[in-house]
CSV table of C-alpha atoms and ligand atoms in Angstrom, one decimal:
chain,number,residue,atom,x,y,z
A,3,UNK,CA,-0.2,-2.3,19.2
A,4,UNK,CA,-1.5,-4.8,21.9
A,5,UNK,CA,0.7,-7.1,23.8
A,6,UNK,CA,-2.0,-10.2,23.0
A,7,UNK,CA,-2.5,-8.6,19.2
A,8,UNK,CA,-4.8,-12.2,18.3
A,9,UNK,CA,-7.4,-11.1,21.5
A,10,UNK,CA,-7.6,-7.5,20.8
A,11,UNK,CA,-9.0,-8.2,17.4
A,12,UNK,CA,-10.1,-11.4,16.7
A,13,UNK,CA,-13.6,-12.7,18.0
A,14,UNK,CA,-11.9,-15.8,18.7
A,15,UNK,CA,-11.7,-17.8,21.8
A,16,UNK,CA,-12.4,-21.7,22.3
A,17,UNK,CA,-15.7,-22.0,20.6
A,18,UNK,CA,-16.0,-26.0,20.9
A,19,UNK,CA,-19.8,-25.4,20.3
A,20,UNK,CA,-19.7,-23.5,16.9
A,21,UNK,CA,-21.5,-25.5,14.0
A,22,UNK,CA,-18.4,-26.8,12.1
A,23,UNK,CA,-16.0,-27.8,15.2
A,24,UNK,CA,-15.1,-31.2,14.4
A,25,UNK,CA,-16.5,-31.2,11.5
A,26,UNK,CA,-15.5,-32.7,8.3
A,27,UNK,CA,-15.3,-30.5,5.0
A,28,UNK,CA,-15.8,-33.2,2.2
A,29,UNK,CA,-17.8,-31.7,-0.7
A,30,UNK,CA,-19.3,-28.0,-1.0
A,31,UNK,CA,-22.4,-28.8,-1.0
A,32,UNK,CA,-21.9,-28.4,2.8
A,33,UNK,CA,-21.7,-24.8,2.7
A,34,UNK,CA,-24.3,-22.5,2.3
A,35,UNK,CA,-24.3,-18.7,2.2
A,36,UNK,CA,-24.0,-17.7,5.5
A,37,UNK,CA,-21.7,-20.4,6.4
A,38,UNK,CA,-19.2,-18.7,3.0
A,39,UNK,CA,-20.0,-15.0,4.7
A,40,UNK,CA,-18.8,-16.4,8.4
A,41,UNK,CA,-15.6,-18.3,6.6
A,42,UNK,CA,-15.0,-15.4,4.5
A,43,UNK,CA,-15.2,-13.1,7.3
A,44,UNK,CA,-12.9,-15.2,9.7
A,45,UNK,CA,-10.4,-15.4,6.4
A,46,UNK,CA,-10.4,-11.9,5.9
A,47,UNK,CA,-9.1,-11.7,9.6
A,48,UNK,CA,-6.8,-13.9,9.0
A,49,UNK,CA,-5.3,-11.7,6.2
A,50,UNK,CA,-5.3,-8.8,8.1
A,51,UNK,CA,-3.8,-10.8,11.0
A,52,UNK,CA,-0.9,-11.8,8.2
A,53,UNK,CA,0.0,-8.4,7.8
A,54,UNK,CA,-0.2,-7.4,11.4
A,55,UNK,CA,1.8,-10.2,13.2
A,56,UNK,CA,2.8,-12.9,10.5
A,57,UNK,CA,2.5,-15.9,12.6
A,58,UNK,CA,0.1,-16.3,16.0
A,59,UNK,CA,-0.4,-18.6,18.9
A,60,UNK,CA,-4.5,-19.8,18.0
A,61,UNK,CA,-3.8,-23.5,17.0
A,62,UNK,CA,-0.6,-23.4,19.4
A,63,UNK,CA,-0.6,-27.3,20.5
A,64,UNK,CA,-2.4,-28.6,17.5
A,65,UNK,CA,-1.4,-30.7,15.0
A,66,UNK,CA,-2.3,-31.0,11.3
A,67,UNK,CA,-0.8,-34.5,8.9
A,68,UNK,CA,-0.9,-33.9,5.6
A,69,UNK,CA,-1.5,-37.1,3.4
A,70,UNK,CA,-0.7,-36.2,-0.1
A,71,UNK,CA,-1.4,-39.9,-2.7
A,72,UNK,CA,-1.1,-37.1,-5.5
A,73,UNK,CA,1.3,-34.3,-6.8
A,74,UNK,CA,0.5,-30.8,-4.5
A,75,UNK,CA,2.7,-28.1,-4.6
A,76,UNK,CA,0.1,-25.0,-3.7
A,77,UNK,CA,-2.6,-26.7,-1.1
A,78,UNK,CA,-0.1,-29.1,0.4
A,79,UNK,CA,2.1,-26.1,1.2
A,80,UNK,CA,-0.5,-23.4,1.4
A,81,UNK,CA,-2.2,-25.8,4.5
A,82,UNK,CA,1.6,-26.3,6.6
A,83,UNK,CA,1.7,-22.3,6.4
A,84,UNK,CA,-1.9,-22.4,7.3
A,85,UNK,CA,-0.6,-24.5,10.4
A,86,UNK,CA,2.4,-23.4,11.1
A,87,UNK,CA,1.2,-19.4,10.9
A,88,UNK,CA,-1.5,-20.4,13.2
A,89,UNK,CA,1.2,-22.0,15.9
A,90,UNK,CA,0.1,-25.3,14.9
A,91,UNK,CA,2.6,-28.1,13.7
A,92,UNK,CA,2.1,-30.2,10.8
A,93,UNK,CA,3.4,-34.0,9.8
A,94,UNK,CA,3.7,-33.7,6.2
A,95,UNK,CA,3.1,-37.3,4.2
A,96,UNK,CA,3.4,-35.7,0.8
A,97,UNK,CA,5.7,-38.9,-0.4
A,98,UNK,CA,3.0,-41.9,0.3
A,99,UNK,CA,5.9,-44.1,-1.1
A,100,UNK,CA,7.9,-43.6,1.4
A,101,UNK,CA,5.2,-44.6,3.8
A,102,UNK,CA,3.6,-48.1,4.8
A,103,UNK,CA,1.2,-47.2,1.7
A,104,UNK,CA,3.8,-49.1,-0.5
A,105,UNK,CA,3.2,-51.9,2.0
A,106,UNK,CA,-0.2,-52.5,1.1
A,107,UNK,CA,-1.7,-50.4,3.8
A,108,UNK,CA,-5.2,-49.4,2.8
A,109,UNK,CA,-6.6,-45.5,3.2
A,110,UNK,CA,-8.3,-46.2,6.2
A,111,UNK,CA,-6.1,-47.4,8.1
A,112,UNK,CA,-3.6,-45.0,7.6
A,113,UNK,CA,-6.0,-42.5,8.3
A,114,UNK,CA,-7.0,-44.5,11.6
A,115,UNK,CA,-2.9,-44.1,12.6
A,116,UNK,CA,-2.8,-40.3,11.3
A,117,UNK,CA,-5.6,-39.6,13.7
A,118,UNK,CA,-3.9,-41.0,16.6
A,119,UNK,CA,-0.9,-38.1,16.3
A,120,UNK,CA,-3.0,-35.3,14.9
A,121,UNK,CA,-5.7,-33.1,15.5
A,122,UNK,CA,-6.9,-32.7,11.6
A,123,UNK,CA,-6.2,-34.4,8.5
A,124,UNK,CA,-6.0,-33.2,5.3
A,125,UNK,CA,-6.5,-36.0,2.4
A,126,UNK,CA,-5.4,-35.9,-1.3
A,127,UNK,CA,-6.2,-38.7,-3.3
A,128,UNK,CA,-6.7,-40.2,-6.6
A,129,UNK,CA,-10.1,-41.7,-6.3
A,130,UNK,CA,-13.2,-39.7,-6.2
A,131,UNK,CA,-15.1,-40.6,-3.2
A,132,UNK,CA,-12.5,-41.5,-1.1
A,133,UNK,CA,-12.4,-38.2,1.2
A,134,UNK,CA,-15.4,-39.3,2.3
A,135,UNK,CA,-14.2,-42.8,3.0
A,136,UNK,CA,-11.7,-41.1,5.2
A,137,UNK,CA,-14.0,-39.1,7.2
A,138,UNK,CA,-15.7,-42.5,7.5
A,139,UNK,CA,-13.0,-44.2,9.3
A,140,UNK,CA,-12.0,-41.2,10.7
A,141,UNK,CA,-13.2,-39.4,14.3
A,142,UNK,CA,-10.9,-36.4,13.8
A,143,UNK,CA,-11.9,-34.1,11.2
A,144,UNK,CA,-10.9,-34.5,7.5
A,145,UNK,CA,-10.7,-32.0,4.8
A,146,UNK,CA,-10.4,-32.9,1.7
A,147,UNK,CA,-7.5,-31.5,-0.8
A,148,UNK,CA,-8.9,-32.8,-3.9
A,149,UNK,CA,-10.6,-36.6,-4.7
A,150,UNK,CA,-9.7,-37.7,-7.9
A,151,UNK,CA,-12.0,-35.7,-10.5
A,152,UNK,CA,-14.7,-35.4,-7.9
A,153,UNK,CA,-14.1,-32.3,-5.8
A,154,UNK,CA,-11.5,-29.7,-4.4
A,155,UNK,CA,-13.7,-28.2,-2.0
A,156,UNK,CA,-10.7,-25.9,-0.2
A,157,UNK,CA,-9.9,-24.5,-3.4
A,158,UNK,CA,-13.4,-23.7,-4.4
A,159,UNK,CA,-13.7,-21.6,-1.3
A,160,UNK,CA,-10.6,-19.9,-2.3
A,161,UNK,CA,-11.3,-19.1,-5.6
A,162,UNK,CA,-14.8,-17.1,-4.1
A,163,UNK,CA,-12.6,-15.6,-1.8
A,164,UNK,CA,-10.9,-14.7,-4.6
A,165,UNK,CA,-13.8,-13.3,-6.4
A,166,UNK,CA,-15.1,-11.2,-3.3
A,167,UNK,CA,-11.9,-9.9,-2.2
A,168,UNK,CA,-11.3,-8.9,-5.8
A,169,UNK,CA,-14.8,-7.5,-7.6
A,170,UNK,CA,-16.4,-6.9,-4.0
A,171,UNK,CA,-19.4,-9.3,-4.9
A,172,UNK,CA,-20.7,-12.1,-5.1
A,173,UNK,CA,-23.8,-11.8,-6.8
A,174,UNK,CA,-24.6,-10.8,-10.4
A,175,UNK,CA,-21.8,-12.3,-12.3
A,176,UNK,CA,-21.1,-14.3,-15.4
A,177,UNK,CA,-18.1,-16.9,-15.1
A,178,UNK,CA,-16.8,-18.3,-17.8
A,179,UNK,CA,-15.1,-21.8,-16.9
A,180,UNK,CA,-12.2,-22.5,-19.8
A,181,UNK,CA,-10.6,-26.0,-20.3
A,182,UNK,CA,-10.6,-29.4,-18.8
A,183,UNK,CA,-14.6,-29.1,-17.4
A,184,UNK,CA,-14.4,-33.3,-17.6
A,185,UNK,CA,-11.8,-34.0,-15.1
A,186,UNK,CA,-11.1,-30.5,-13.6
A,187,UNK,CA,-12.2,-31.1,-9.8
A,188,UNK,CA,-12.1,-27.4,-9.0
A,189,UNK,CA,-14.7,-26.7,-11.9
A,190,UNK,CA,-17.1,-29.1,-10.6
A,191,UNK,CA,-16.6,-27.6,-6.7
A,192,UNK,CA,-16.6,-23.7,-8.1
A,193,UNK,CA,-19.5,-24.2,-10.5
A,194,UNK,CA,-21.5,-26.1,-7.3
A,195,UNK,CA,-20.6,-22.9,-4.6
A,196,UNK,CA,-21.5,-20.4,-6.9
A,197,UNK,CA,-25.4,-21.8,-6.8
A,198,UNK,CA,-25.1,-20.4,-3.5
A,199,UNK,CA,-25.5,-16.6,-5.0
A,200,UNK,CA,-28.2,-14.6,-7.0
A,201,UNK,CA,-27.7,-13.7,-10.8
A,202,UNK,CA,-25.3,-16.2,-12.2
A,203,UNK,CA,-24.6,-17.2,-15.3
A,204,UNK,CA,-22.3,-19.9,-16.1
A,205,UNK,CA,-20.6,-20.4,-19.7
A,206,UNK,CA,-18.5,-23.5,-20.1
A,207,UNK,CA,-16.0,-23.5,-23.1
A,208,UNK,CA,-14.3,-27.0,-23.6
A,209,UNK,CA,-13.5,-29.2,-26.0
A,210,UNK,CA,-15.8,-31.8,-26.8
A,211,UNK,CA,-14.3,-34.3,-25.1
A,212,UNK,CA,-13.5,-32.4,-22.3
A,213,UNK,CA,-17.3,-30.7,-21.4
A,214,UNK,CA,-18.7,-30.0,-18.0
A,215,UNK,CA,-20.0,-33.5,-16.6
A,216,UNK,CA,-24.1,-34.3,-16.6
A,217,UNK,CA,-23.9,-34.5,-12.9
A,218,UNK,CA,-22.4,-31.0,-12.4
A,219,UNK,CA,-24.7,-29.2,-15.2
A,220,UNK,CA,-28.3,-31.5,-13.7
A,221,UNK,CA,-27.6,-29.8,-10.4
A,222,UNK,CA,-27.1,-26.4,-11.9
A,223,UNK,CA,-30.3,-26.8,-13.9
A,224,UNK,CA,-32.1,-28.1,-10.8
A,225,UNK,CA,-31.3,-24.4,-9.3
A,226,UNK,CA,-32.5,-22.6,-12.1
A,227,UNK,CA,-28.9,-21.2,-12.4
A,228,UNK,CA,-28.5,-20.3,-16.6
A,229,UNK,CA,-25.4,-22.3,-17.6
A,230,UNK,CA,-24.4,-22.4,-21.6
A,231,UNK,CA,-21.9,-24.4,-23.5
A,232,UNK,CA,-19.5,-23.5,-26.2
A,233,UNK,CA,-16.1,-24.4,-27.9
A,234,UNK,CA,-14.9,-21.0,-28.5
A,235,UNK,CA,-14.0,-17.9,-26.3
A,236,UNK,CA,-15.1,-15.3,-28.4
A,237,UNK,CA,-18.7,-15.4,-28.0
A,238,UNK,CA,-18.7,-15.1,-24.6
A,239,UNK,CA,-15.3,-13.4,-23.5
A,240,UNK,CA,-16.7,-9.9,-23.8
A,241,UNK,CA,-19.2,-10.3,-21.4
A,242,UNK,CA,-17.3,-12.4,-18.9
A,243,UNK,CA,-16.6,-11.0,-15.1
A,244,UNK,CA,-14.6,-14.3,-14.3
A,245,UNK,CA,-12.8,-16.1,-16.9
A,246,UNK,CA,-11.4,-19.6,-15.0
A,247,UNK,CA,-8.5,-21.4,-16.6
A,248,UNK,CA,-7.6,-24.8,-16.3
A,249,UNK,CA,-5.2,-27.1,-17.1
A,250,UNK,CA,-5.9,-30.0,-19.5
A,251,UNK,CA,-5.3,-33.3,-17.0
A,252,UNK,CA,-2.9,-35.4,-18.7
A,253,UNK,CA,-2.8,-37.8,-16.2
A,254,UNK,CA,-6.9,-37.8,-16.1
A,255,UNK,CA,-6.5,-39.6,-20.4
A,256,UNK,CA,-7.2,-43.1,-20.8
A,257,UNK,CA,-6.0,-42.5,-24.6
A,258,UNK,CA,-2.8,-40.4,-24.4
A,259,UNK,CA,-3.8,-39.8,-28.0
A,260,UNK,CA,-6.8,-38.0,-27.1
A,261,UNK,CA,-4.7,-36.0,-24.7
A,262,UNK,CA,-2.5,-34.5,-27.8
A,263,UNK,CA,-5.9,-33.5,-29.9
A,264,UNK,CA,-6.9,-31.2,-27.1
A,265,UNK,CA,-4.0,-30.4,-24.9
A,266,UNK,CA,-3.1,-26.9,-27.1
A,267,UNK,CA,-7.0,-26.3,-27.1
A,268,UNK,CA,-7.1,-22.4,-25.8
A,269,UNK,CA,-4.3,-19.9,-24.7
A,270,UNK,CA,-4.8,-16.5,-23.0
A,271,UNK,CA,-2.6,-13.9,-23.8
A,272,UNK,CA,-2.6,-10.2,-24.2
A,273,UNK,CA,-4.4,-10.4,-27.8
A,274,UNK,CA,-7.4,-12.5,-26.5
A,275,UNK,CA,-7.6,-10.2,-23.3
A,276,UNK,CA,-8.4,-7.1,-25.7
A,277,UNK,CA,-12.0,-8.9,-26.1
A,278,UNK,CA,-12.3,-8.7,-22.3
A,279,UNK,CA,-13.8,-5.8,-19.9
A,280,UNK,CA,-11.4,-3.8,-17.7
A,281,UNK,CA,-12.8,-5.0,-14.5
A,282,UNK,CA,-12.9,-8.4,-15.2
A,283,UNK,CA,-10.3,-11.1,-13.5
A,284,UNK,CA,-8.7,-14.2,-15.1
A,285,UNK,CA,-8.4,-16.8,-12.2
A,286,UNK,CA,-6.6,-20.4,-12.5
A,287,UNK,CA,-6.2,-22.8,-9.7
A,288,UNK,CA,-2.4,-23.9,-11.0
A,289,UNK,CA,0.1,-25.6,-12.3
A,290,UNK,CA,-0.5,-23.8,-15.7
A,291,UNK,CA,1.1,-25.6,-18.6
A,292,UNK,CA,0.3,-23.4,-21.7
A,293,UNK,CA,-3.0,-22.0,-21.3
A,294,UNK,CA,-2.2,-18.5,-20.0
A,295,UNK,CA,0.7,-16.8,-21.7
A,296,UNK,CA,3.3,-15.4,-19.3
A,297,UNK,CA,3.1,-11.9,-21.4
A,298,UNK,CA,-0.5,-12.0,-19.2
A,299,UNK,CA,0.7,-11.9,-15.5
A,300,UNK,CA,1.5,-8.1,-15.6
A,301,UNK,CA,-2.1,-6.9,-16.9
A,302,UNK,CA,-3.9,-6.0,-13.3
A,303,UNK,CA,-6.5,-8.4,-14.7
A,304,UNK,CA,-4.6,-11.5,-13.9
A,305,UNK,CA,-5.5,-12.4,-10.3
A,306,UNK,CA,-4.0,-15.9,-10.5
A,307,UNK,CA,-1.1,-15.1,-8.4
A,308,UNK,CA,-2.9,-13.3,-5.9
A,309,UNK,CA,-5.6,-16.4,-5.6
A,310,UNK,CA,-3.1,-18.4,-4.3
A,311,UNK,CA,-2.2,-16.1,-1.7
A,312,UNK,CA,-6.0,-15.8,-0.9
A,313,UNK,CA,-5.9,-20.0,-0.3
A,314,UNK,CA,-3.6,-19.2,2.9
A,315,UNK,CA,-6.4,-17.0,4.4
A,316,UNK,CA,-8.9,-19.8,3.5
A,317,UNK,CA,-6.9,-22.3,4.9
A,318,UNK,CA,-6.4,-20.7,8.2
A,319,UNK,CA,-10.0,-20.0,8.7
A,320,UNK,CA,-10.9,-23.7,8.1
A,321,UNK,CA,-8.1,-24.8,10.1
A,322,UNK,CA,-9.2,-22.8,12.9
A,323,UNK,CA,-12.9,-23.3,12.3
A,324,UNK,CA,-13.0,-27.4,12.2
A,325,UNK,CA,-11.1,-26.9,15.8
A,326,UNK,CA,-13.1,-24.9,17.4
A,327,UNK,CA,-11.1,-21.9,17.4
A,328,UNK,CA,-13.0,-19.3,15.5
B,413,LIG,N1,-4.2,-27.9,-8.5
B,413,LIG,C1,-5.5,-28.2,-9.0
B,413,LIG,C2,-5.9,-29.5,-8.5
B,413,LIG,O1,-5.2,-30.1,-7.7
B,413,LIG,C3,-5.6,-28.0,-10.4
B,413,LIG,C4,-4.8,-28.9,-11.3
B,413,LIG,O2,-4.0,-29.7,-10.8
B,413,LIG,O3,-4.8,-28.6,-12.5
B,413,LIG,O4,-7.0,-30.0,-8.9
C-alpha cells in the first residue's frame, strides 16, 4: 500500500474550478446525468477508500455545522461521518432548542453566524422552501437535508446510488413508489432524478389521500416519463425492479384522524414478496414504523440497510465536491 493511499488513487487534488465548488445543492433538479455519473463515480471512490483506509486527510481543516429544526437520525449522522471520515470537523446543531432559535432568531441569521465558523452547512427544516432561503442569505455553500415536504435532495442521490450499485443500471426500470407520495420529500426528489434516465416507468400506490402531488406528476408528464397510479400492490408488484417504501408522516396530518384511516395502509413481508422478481430490491429511506415486516430484512432483496450505508459514500462525495476537493 502507498504511504499517501488518498493520492495514489484518488483523482483528487484542489480543484477550486470544478463546476459545483461552492456551490449550493438545494433541489435535484440541479443535477443532470453526467453530473449523477461524476458524483456517483467520486462516491464509489469514496467506498472503496472506506474499505481501504477508513478515515483520510481530503477535507483536513474544514468544517461542516449541521442545523437540524427536525428529527434526523440517518442524514444528520451519516453527514458528521461524512466529515469526520474525510478529516473534516463538524459543529452539530441537531437540538435548535438549545440554540438562540428559541430566542426568536430567524433562519437567516443563524445561517449568517453558522457561515462565519464553517466551511458548509447542511440545513433541515420544516418549511418547504426554506433551503433555498438559506442559500440566499448564505455565501458558503448549503445543502439541503430535507425542506418540509418539498425535497430531500441528498437522499435522492443516495437512493440512485443505491439502485446502480445494486442492479448495475440505471436505465430501463420500473419503480414502484409505496406509501405517503403526499408528504414524502424523498418521493418527490427520487421520482424528479430518475427523469434523468431512459425507459422508466413510474407506478405510485397510495392511499387516496396520500397520492403523488400535481406538481411532481406535471413535471413527469412534461418528460414523457409513463407514470400510473394505483391503491393496491398487486397489480403492479410483479413487474416492479424498485419497490420504495415510505413511512406514512404523522407529523405531516392536519386531522390526526385522517392519520389513523391510512397509517396501517400497506405492509411488506415475506408473503407479499412471493409476488416479486428475484432480482428486484425493496428500498426505504427510514425510520420504518410498520410498513416492512422485520421477517423481510434477511431476504437478499431487502437493500434498505445497505442504502443507508450507500448515503455515507454520497455524502462524502458532495462534501468534497461543493469544496473543491474532488
Ligand atoms: N428520513 C426521511 C426524511 O427525512 C424519511 C422519513 O422521515 O420518513 O424525509
Amino acid at each position: 500500500m502507498p504511504s499517501d493511499p488518498t493520492s495514489a488513487h484518488l483523482p483528487f487534488g484542489d480543484q477550486r474550478s470544478a463546476p459545483w465548488y461552492g456551490k449550493d445543492i438545494i433541489s435535484v433538479k440541479q443535477f443532470h446525468r453526467g453530473d449523477l455519473q461524476y458524483i456517483f463515480d467520486v462516491a464509489h471512490e469514496m467506498r472503496g477508500m472506506v474499505e481501504r483506509v477508513g478515515t483520510f486527510d481530503l477535507l483536513k481543516g474544514k468544517i461542516l455545522a449541521n442545523l437540524f429544526y427536525e428529527p434526523s437520525t440517518r442524514t444528520s449522522s451519516s453527514f458528521t461521518a461524512a466529515m469526520e471520515r474525510l478529516g473534516g470537523s463538524v459543529i452539530p446543531i441537531n437540538e435548535v432548542q438549545y440554540s438562540s432559535v428559541t430566542k426568536g432568531e430567524t433562519l437567516t441569521d443563524t445561517v449568517r453566524t453558522l457561515e462565519c465558523y464553517a466551511d458548509v452547512i447542511v440545513l433541515r427544516h420544516p418549511e418547504t422552501g426554506s433551503a433555498a432561503k438559506a442559500a440566499e442569505a448564505a455565501r458558503k455553500p448549503v445543502i439541503n437535508a430535507g425542506d418540509g415536504t418539498g425535497e430531500h435532495p441528498t437522499q435522492a442521490l443516495l437512493d440512485i446510488f443505491t439502485i446502480r450499485e445494486e442492479l448495475g443500471k440505471l436505465d430501463n426500470l420500473t419503480v414502484t413508489m409505496l406509501g405517503d407520495l403526499k408528504y414524502g420529500r424523498t418521493v418527490h426528489s427520487l421520482a424528479r432524478l430518475l427523469l434523468n434516465f431512459d425507459d422508466i416507468r413510474l407506478n405510485y400506490v397510495s392511499p387516496e389521500i396520500l397520492r403523488m402531488p400535481g406538481d411532481v406528476m406535471e413535471e413527469v408528464k412534461a418528460r414523457g416519463v409513463t407514470q400510473a397510479e394505483f391503491t393496491g400492490l398487486d397489480e403492479v408488484l410483479p413487474e416492479t425492479d424498485v419497490l420504495y417504501v415510505t413511512r406514512v408522516q404523522k407529523e405531516r396530518f392536519e386531522d390526526a384522524n385522517a392519520y389513523e384511516t391510512v397509517k396501517g395502509a400497506y405492509v411488506i413481508d415475506p408473503v407479499v414478496m412471493k409476488a416479486a422478481r428475484h432480482n428486484m430490491i425493496v428500498m426505504h429511506p427510514l425510520p420504518r414504523v410498520g410498513e416492512i415486516s422485520m421477517e423481510l430484512d434477511s431476504d437478499p432483496r431487502a437493500a434498505y440497510f445497505r442504502q443507508m450505508e450507500y448515503g455515507l459514500y454520497v455524502r462524502m462525495a458532495l462534501l468534497a465536491i461543493v469544496l473543491g476537493k474532488a
